[in-house]
C-alpha cells in the first residue's frame, strides 16, 4: 500500500505506470484492451499499474480527483481481457484509499508469455473504435504504439538467450556435492513382529511337547492343560491369540506392517534431499520443469510419497487406521522408473531472476543402504523451460558415509 501511495504522489507516467482520470466504461473498452495489452508487452519485468482517479494537467502537475461512483467489478474487466487477449493475461482491479479519496488500481502481472495480441475482432458501437484479430500494442515510456517486427524479434530472442542458471543441492553451502550417512542398522517392524510370533509359537510347541510327556503322570493337571488355551484380553497382543490365528498373522505379517515398514525406511532411515535452481540472468524463465535421473542400485530406494507415522493414525470406523492429514501430501514430486534409472519429475513454473528456487516443495526421501558406504552416487539433473532450446544438464554427487 505504501508503494502505491508513492506512485500516486511522486511518480510520473512511465513504462509501468499510467494515470487515468475516470474508469473505463463500455464505450472505452477498446481503449482498456489496448492499454492493458501495451503494458503487458512492455520490455520490463514485474507488475504494471493503471491508476484511475488521477488527472494530469497540462503544466505537468496532477490533481487527485478520486472516483465518485462505485468501482466497476474486477470480474468485469477480467472477463473482458480474458475473452479478447491471448495468451492468458492476469489482471485485477481493486480500490485504494488516498487522502480520503477512493482510487482504482488495475494491476497487470505475470506478464511472462509475450507477445500479447487480440484474440478476435472487437468493435465498440458506442465509440466506433475497432481492434482487429492479431493487433498488438506495446508501451514505451509514457506512450504506446503498434508492435513492429523489431519488437517481436526482441521478444523471441529473449526466449532463447538466457543468463547462467545453476542447479545445486539445497545444502548450507549450496554445492554440487554433498556427503550423507547411509541408513545404518535397523530392524523393520514386520521383522520384529515375525520374530515375536515365531518366539511365541516355539514356546507353545515346547509346552505342548511337555504336556504330552506329562500325560498320565502326577504333574499333568487341569491347570497345566488350561495354560495352553488362549487368554481373552482387550489388548489382543500376540500372546492372547490362538495358534491358528498366529499362523495367519505370520503369513500376512509383511502386508500387515507394510505402512510401518515404509515409514521406517523413508522417514527414519532415509535422507531428505532437495535441489536449488538459481537463475542468474536478467529475465524470467517460464514454464520450467526439472528431471532427476538416479541410478538403480540394489538397496537404493526413492519414496514415491511421504509416508505417515502409523503410531499417529486415528482409529476410524470398523477399527481401520486413518492416517493424519498432511498438507504437503500432494506436493511431493512424481517418481517413476525409466530403464536403468529412477526418474523424478517436477514442474516448477516461473524462475525469477536473482531468486534461488527449491525444485521440490517437499524434499525427496532417498534410502542409501550401508552396502553403499564409501560410494559416490551421480544424479543427473535436466532443466527444461520455454526459453531453453535444449535442457540445461547438471551432475550432482552424493558421497555416502557409514
Short mmCIF file of C-alpha atoms in Angstrom, two decimals:
data_model
loop_
_atom_site.label_atom_id
_atom_site.label_comp_id
_atom_site.label_asym_id
_atom_site.label_seq_id
_atom_site.Cartn_x
_atom_site.Cartn_y
_atom_site.Cartn_z
CA UNK A 1 0.00 0.00 0.00
CA UNK A 2 2.83 2.41 0.82
CA UNK A 3 4.33 1.69 -2.60
CA UNK A 4 1.04 2.57 -4.33
CA UNK A 5 0.78 5.80 -2.34
CA UNK A 6 4.28 6.74 -3.51
CA UNK A 7 3.33 6.00 -7.11
CA UNK A 8 0.25 8.21 -6.82
CA UNK A 9 2.04 11.11 -5.17
CA UNK A 10 5.52 11.16 -6.68
CA UNK A 11 5.88 9.09 -9.85
CA UNK A 12 5.37 10.34 -13.37
CA UNK A 13 3.84 8.19 -16.08
CA UNK A 14 6.32 5.67 -17.40
CA UNK A 15 6.53 2.24 -18.99
CA UNK A 16 4.97 0.51 -15.98
CA UNK A 17 2.66 3.30 -14.74
CA UNK A 18 -0.30 5.09 -16.34
CA UNK A 19 -2.84 7.52 -14.88
CA UNK A 20 -6.48 7.85 -15.89
CA UNK A 21 -8.99 10.40 -14.62
CA UNK A 22 -12.04 8.12 -14.87
CA UNK A 23 -12.96 4.46 -15.02
CA UNK A 24 -13.22 2.55 -18.27
CA UNK A 25 -16.89 2.17 -19.11
CA UNK A 26 -18.32 0.24 -22.05
CA UNK A 27 -17.55 2.94 -24.67
CA UNK A 28 -13.88 2.86 -23.54
CA UNK A 29 -13.47 -0.93 -23.54
CA UNK A 30 -11.38 -0.83 -26.73
CA UNK A 31 -9.05 1.65 -25.00
CA UNK A 32 -8.83 -0.63 -21.96
CA UNK A 33 -7.85 -3.60 -24.13
CA UNK A 34 -5.22 -1.56 -25.93
CA UNK A 35 -3.80 -0.02 -22.72
CA UNK A 36 -3.56 -3.36 -20.90
CA UNK A 37 -2.09 -5.13 -23.93
CA UNK A 38 0.53 -2.39 -24.41
CA UNK A 39 1.66 -2.57 -20.79
CA UNK A 40 1.77 -6.36 -20.83
CA UNK A 41 4.06 -6.29 -23.88
CA UNK A 42 6.45 -3.72 -22.37
CA UNK A 43 10.11 -4.78 -22.12
CA UNK A 44 10.19 -4.74 -18.32
CA UNK A 45 9.74 -7.23 -15.50
CA UNK A 46 7.39 -7.04 -12.56
CA UNK A 47 3.89 -5.61 -12.12
CA UNK A 48 2.38 -2.79 -14.15
CA UNK A 49 -0.28 -0.37 -12.84
CA UNK A 50 -3.03 1.81 -14.29
CA UNK A 51 -4.21 4.14 -11.51
CA UNK A 52 -7.67 5.61 -12.01
CA UNK A 53 -8.78 8.85 -10.34
CA UNK A 54 -5.72 10.97 -11.15
CA UNK A 55 -5.94 13.83 -13.67
CA UNK A 56 -2.75 15.03 -15.34
CA UNK A 57 -2.66 18.76 -16.00
CA UNK A 58 -1.05 20.47 -18.99
CA UNK A 59 1.64 22.01 -16.77
CA UNK A 60 2.81 18.58 -15.63
CA UNK A 61 1.10 18.66 -12.25
CA UNK A 62 -1.61 16.24 -11.21
CA UNK A 63 -4.96 16.51 -9.50
CA UNK A 64 -6.18 13.63 -7.35
CA UNK A 65 -9.86 13.53 -8.20
CA UNK A 66 -10.76 10.09 -6.92
CA UNK A 67 -13.73 8.05 -8.12
CA UNK A 68 -17.19 9.17 -7.01
CA UNK A 69 -19.21 6.29 -8.47
CA UNK A 70 -18.93 2.66 -7.33
CA UNK A 71 -15.93 0.77 -8.66
CA UNK A 72 -16.50 -1.47 -11.66
CA UNK A 73 -16.46 -5.11 -10.59
CA UNK A 74 -12.97 -6.56 -11.08
CA UNK A 75 -14.55 -9.63 -12.72
CA UNK A 76 -15.97 -7.41 -15.50
CA UNK A 77 -12.52 -6.21 -16.54
CA UNK A 78 -11.01 -9.67 -16.10
CA UNK A 79 -13.66 -11.27 -18.32
CA UNK A 80 -13.14 -8.61 -21.00
CA UNK A 81 -9.37 -9.20 -21.03
CA UNK A 82 -9.60 -12.99 -20.99
CA UNK A 83 -12.16 -13.04 -23.81
CA UNK A 84 -10.24 -10.77 -26.15
CA UNK A 85 -6.48 -11.05 -25.50
CA UNK A 86 -4.24 -14.06 -25.97
CA UNK A 87 -2.37 -15.73 -24.38
CA UNK A 88 -3.98 -15.62 -20.94
CA UNK A 89 -3.17 -12.45 -19.02
CA UNK A 90 -3.58 -11.79 -15.28
CA UNK A 91 -5.13 -8.54 -14.05
CA UNK A 92 -7.06 -7.38 -11.01
CA UNK A 93 -8.90 -4.16 -10.18
CA UNK A 94 -9.01 -3.02 -6.57
CA UNK A 95 -9.74 0.19 -4.62
CA UNK A 96 -7.04 2.15 -2.83
CA UNK A 97 -7.71 4.98 -0.39
CA UNK A 98 -5.56 8.09 -0.67
CA UNK A 99 -6.11 11.28 1.35
CA UNK A 100 -9.75 10.47 1.96
CA UNK A 101 -10.45 9.66 -1.69
CA UNK A 102 -11.06 6.31 -3.37
CA UNK A 103 -8.99 5.47 -6.43
CA UNK A 104 -9.00 2.34 -8.58
CA UNK A 105 -5.87 0.37 -9.45
CA UNK A 106 -5.62 -2.04 -12.36
CA UNK A 107 -2.66 -4.32 -11.69
CA UNK A 108 -1.24 -6.28 -14.64
CA UNK A 109 1.07 -9.09 -13.52
CA UNK A 110 2.76 -12.35 -14.53
CA UNK A 111 3.45 -10.92 -18.00
CA UNK A 112 5.79 -13.78 -18.85
CA UNK A 113 4.31 -15.06 -22.11
CA UNK A 114 4.72 -12.16 -24.56
CA UNK A 115 3.66 -11.18 -27.15
CA UNK A 116 0.06 -10.46 -26.17
CA UNK A 117 -2.37 -9.71 -29.00
CA UNK A 118 -6.02 -9.57 -29.94
CA UNK A 119 -7.69 -12.96 -29.94
CA UNK A 120 -10.58 -11.77 -32.11
CA UNK A 121 -12.08 -8.65 -33.64
CA UNK A 122 -13.52 -6.16 -31.18
CA UNK A 123 -15.97 -3.46 -32.23
CA UNK A 124 -17.25 -0.76 -29.90
CA UNK A 125 -20.55 0.51 -31.28
CA UNK A 126 -20.61 3.39 -28.79
CA UNK A 127 -17.18 4.80 -29.71
CA UNK A 128 -16.85 3.22 -33.19
CA UNK A 129 -13.39 2.00 -32.15
CA UNK A 130 -12.21 -1.25 -33.67
CA UNK A 131 -9.43 -3.67 -32.80
CA UNK A 132 -8.65 -6.50 -35.22
CA UNK A 133 -7.56 -10.05 -34.52
CA UNK A 134 -3.76 -10.14 -34.32
CA UNK A 135 -3.40 -6.46 -33.37
CA UNK A 136 -0.67 -5.95 -30.79
CA UNK A 137 0.47 -2.83 -28.95
CA UNK A 138 3.49 -2.02 -26.81
CA UNK A 139 4.14 0.70 -24.22
CA UNK A 140 7.45 2.56 -24.22
CA UNK A 141 7.84 5.30 -21.64
CA UNK A 142 4.53 7.12 -21.39
CA UNK A 143 3.44 6.35 -24.95
CA UNK A 144 2.16 3.30 -26.78
CA UNK A 145 2.28 2.21 -30.41
CA UNK A 146 1.63 -0.80 -32.58
CA UNK A 147 4.20 -3.53 -32.25
CA UNK A 148 6.71 -3.72 -35.10
CA UNK A 149 8.87 -6.54 -36.43
CA UNK A 150 11.80 -5.50 -34.23
CA UNK A 151 9.59 -5.70 -31.12
CA UNK A 152 8.60 -9.27 -31.94
CA UNK A 153 12.21 -10.22 -32.71
CA UNK A 154 13.34 -8.84 -29.36
CA UNK A 155 10.73 -10.94 -27.54
CA UNK A 156 11.59 -14.16 -29.37
CA UNK A 157 15.33 -13.56 -28.99
CA UNK A 158 14.85 -13.20 -25.23
CA UNK A 159 13.30 -16.67 -25.13
CA UNK A 160 16.49 -18.28 -26.38
CA UNK A 161 19.09 -16.05 -24.73
CA UNK A 162 19.09 -16.66 -21.01
CA UNK A 163 21.77 -15.94 -18.47
CA UNK A 164 23.57 -18.55 -16.38
CA UNK A 165 21.35 -20.97 -14.45
CA UNK A 166 22.84 -23.09 -11.68
CA UNK A 167 21.45 -26.28 -10.15
CA UNK A 168 22.86 -27.27 -6.77
CA UNK A 169 21.92 -29.17 -3.63
CA UNK A 170 19.86 -27.31 -1.04
CA UNK A 171 22.69 -27.56 1.48
CA UNK A 172 24.31 -24.96 3.70
CA UNK A 173 26.99 -24.21 1.11
CA UNK A 174 24.71 -24.71 -1.95
CA UNK A 175 27.20 -27.10 -3.54
CA UNK A 176 27.04 -29.67 -6.33
CA UNK A 177 28.39 -32.25 -3.87
CA UNK A 178 27.06 -33.38 -0.51
CA UNK A 179 28.10 -36.07 1.98
CA UNK A 180 25.39 -38.00 3.83
CA UNK A 181 25.17 -41.00 6.15
CA UNK A 182 23.89 -44.35 4.94
CA UNK A 183 20.78 -45.82 6.53
CA UNK A 184 22.51 -47.53 9.47
CA UNK A 185 21.49 -50.76 11.19
CA UNK A 186 17.79 -51.24 11.93
CA UNK A 187 15.08 -53.88 12.05
CA UNK A 188 11.80 -53.41 10.20
CA UNK A 189 8.58 -53.56 12.26
CA UNK A 190 7.40 -56.53 10.17
CA UNK A 191 10.57 -58.44 11.05
CA UNK A 192 10.15 -57.63 14.74
CA UNK A 193 6.56 -58.87 14.61
CA UNK A 194 7.62 -62.01 12.75
CA UNK A 195 10.27 -62.80 15.35
CA UNK A 196 7.76 -62.20 18.15
CA UNK A 197 5.20 -64.56 16.57
CA UNK A 198 7.81 -67.26 15.93
CA UNK A 199 9.04 -66.99 19.52
CA UNK A 200 5.50 -67.48 20.86
CA UNK A 201 4.90 -70.42 18.53
CA UNK A 202 8.17 -72.07 19.62
CA UNK A 203 7.21 -71.69 23.28
CA UNK A 204 3.78 -73.19 22.64
CA UNK A 205 5.26 -76.14 20.77
CA UNK A 206 7.65 -76.71 23.66
CA UNK A 207 4.75 -76.52 26.13
CA UNK A 208 2.69 -78.93 24.03
CA UNK A 209 5.54 -81.46 23.97
CA UNK A 210 5.99 -81.15 27.74
CA UNK A 211 2.27 -81.63 28.35
CA UNK A 212 2.30 -84.66 26.07
CA UNK A 213 5.17 -86.13 28.05
CA UNK A 214 3.39 -85.44 31.36
CA UNK A 215 0.14 -87.16 30.41
CA UNK A 216 -0.67 -89.91 32.88
CA UNK A 217 1.76 -88.53 35.42
CA UNK A 218 1.08 -86.68 38.64
CA UNK A 219 2.37 -83.45 37.02
CA UNK A 220 -0.47 -83.33 34.45
CA UNK A 221 -3.26 -81.28 35.95
CA UNK A 222 -6.24 -79.38 34.57
CA UNK A 223 -4.47 -76.15 35.46
CA UNK A 224 -1.47 -77.07 33.32
CA UNK A 225 -3.70 -78.02 30.40
CA UNK A 226 -5.62 -74.76 30.54
CA UNK A 227 -2.37 -72.85 30.19
CA UNK A 228 -2.27 -73.93 26.54
CA UNK A 229 -5.57 -72.20 25.74
CA UNK A 230 -5.64 -68.60 24.51
CA UNK A 231 -6.34 -65.94 27.09
CA UNK A 232 -9.04 -63.35 26.50
CA UNK A 233 -7.67 -59.82 26.55
CA UNK A 234 -8.85 -56.43 25.28
CA UNK A 235 -5.34 -55.60 24.00
CA UNK A 236 -5.24 -58.62 21.67
CA UNK A 237 -1.47 -58.94 21.82
CA UNK A 238 0.12 -61.91 20.08
CA UNK A 239 0.26 -63.81 23.40
CA UNK A 240 -3.54 -63.55 23.58
CA UNK A 241 -4.20 -65.12 20.16
CA UNK A 242 -4.68 -68.80 19.49
CA UNK A 243 -2.17 -70.76 17.46
CA UNK A 244 -4.25 -70.89 14.28
CA UNK A 245 -4.60 -67.10 14.31
CA UNK A 246 -0.87 -66.68 14.92
CA UNK A 247 -0.02 -68.72 11.84
CA UNK A 248 -2.38 -66.50 9.84
CA UNK A 249 -0.66 -63.43 11.31
CA UNK A 250 2.72 -64.88 10.36
CA UNK A 251 1.56 -65.44 6.79
CA UNK A 252 0.28 -61.84 6.47
CA UNK A 253 2.91 -60.08 8.57
CA UNK A 254 4.52 -58.17 5.67
CA UNK A 255 1.16 -56.88 4.42
CA UNK A 256 0.04 -56.01 7.94
CA UNK A 257 3.15 -53.94 8.65
CA UNK A 258 3.68 -52.53 5.16
CA UNK A 259 2.93 -48.92 6.16
CA UNK A 260 5.04 -49.28 9.32
CA UNK A 261 7.95 -50.63 7.27
CA UNK A 262 7.70 -47.87 4.66
CA UNK A 263 7.57 -45.18 7.35
CA UNK A 264 10.65 -46.69 9.00
CA UNK A 265 12.57 -46.85 5.71
CA UNK A 266 11.72 -43.43 4.31
CA UNK A 267 11.10 -41.24 7.37
CA UNK A 268 13.56 -42.71 9.89
CA UNK A 269 16.39 -44.08 7.75
CA UNK A 270 16.33 -42.08 4.51
CA UNK A 271 17.97 -38.80 3.57
CA UNK A 272 15.78 -35.81 2.69
CA UNK A 273 17.23 -34.18 -0.43
CA UNK A 274 16.24 -31.06 -2.36
CA UNK A 275 17.92 -29.05 -5.10
CA UNK A 276 18.01 -25.29 -5.66
CA UNK A 277 17.81 -23.58 -9.04
CA UNK A 278 19.36 -20.12 -9.31
CA UNK A 279 18.51 -18.03 -12.37
CA UNK A 280 21.35 -15.51 -12.57
CA UNK A 281 20.17 -13.95 -15.82
CA UNK A 282 18.28 -10.69 -16.29
CA UNK A 283 14.86 -12.09 -17.18
CA UNK A 284 12.27 -14.58 -16.01
CA UNK A 285 12.38 -18.20 -17.14
CA UNK A 286 8.91 -19.54 -17.94
CA UNK A 287 7.32 -22.97 -17.65
CA UNK A 288 10.37 -24.53 -16.01
CA UNK A 289 10.45 -28.21 -15.05
CA UNK A 290 13.19 -30.49 -13.77
CA UNK A 291 14.07 -34.17 -14.07
CA UNK A 292 16.44 -36.13 -11.84
CA UNK A 293 17.96 -39.40 -13.03
CA UNK A 294 19.01 -41.55 -10.05
CA UNK A 295 20.77 -44.82 -10.94
CA UNK A 296 19.05 -48.06 -9.98
CA UNK A 297 21.29 -49.71 -7.40
CA UNK A 298 20.40 -52.63 -5.15
CA UNK A 299 19.08 -51.24 -1.86
CA UNK A 300 18.89 -47.62 -3.07
CA UNK A 301 15.24 -46.64 -2.71
CA UNK A 302 13.34 -43.44 -3.52
CA UNK A 303 9.98 -42.84 -1.83
CA UNK A 304 7.02 -42.23 -4.13
CA UNK A 305 5.26 -40.15 -1.45
CA UNK A 306 5.55 -39.00 2.16
CA UNK A 307 4.55 -41.88 4.44
CA UNK A 308 2.59 -41.12 7.60
CA UNK A 309 3.58 -42.29 11.05
CA UNK A 310 1.26 -45.25 11.79
CA UNK A 311 1.50 -44.51 15.51
CA UNK A 312 -0.21 -41.16 14.87
CA UNK A 313 -3.03 -42.70 12.87
CA UNK A 314 -6.57 -42.29 14.13
CA UNK A 315 -8.81 -45.32 14.58
CA UNK A 316 -11.71 -44.94 12.20
CA UNK A 317 -14.88 -46.95 11.53
CA UNK A 318 -14.63 -50.73 11.88
CA UNK A 319 -11.22 -50.39 13.55
CA UNK A 320 -9.48 -49.12 10.41
CA UNK A 321 -6.44 -46.87 10.83
CA UNK A 322 -6.87 -43.45 9.22
CA UNK A 323 -3.57 -41.57 8.73
CA UNK A 324 -3.22 -37.98 9.90
CA UNK A 325 -3.88 -35.41 7.20
CA UNK A 326 -0.78 -33.68 5.83
CA UNK A 327 -0.94 -30.55 3.69
CA UNK A 328 2.15 -31.47 1.65
CA UNK A 329 0.91 -34.86 0.51
CA UNK A 330 0.06 -33.55 -2.98
CA UNK A 331 3.26 -31.52 -3.39
CA UNK A 332 5.66 -34.47 -3.46
CA UNK A 333 7.42 -34.86 -6.83
CA UNK A 334 6.44 -37.60 -9.29
CA UNK A 335 8.66 -40.70 -9.03
CA UNK A 336 8.78 -43.45 -11.67
CA UNK A 337 11.22 -45.86 -13.33
CA UNK A 338 12.93 -45.40 -16.69
CA UNK A 339 15.29 -48.12 -17.92
CA UNK A 340 18.28 -48.14 -15.53
CA UNK A 341 17.16 -45.07 -13.60
CA UNK A 342 14.69 -43.87 -11.03
CA UNK A 343 13.15 -40.79 -12.66
CA UNK A 344 11.97 -37.82 -10.60
CA UNK A 345 9.78 -35.19 -12.31
CA UNK A 346 8.62 -31.82 -11.00
CA UNK A 347 7.03 -28.79 -12.67
CA UNK A 348 8.36 -25.54 -11.20
CA UNK A 349 6.81 -22.76 -13.28
CA UNK A 350 8.43 -19.32 -13.34
CA UNK A 351 12.07 -18.90 -12.29
CA UNK A 352 12.51 -15.27 -11.31
CA UNK A 353 15.95 -13.86 -11.89
CA UNK A 354 18.18 -13.44 -8.88
CA UNK A 355 15.98 -15.54 -6.57
CA UNK A 356 17.02 -19.15 -5.77
CA UNK A 357 14.08 -21.55 -6.01
CA UNK A 358 13.75 -25.00 -4.45
CA UNK A 359 12.83 -27.60 -7.03
CA UNK A 360 10.57 -29.58 -4.67
CA UNK A 361 8.07 -28.22 -2.17
CA UNK A 362 8.59 -31.44 -0.22
CA UNK A 363 12.12 -32.91 -0.26
CA UNK A 364 12.82 -36.30 -1.82
CA UNK A 365 13.28 -39.26 0.54
CA UNK A 366 16.22 -41.40 -0.63
CA UNK A 367 17.31 -44.53 1.25
CA UNK A 368 21.01 -45.37 0.90
CA UNK A 369 21.86 -48.86 2.27
CA UNK A 370 25.01 -49.49 4.31
CA UNK A 371 26.41 -51.55 1.44
CA UNK A 372 26.95 -48.29 -0.50
CA UNK A 373 29.15 -46.69 2.18
CA UNK A 374 32.21 -45.20 0.52
CA UNK A 375 30.49 -44.89 -2.86
CA UNK A 376 29.65 -41.67 -4.75
CA UNK A 377 26.25 -41.56 -6.44
CA UNK A 378 25.91 -39.45 -9.59
CA UNK A 379 22.49 -37.80 -10.02
CA UNK A 380 21.91 -36.22 -13.42
CA UNK A 381 19.60 -33.18 -13.47
CA UNK A 382 17.88 -31.78 -16.56
CA UNK A 383 16.15 -28.39 -16.51
CA UNK A 384 13.58 -27.60 -19.21
CA UNK A 385 11.97 -24.20 -19.89
CA UNK A 386 10.25 -22.26 -22.63
CA UNK A 387 13.34 -20.10 -23.25
CA UNK A 388 15.73 -23.07 -23.47
CA UNK A 389 16.32 -24.65 -26.87
CA UNK A 390 17.97 -27.60 -25.14
CA UNK A 391 17.76 -28.57 -21.46
CA UNK A 392 20.43 -27.50 -19.00
CA UNK A 393 22.20 -30.62 -17.73
CA UNK A 394 24.00 -30.68 -14.37
CA UNK A 395 25.53 -33.61 -12.49
CA UNK A 396 25.19 -33.66 -8.70
CA UNK A 397 27.16 -36.03 -6.48
CA UNK A 398 26.22 -37.73 -3.22
CA UNK A 399 29.14 -39.10 -1.18
CA UNK A 400 27.97 -41.84 1.19
CA UNK A 401 29.42 -42.16 4.69
CA UNK A 402 28.92 -45.07 7.08
#
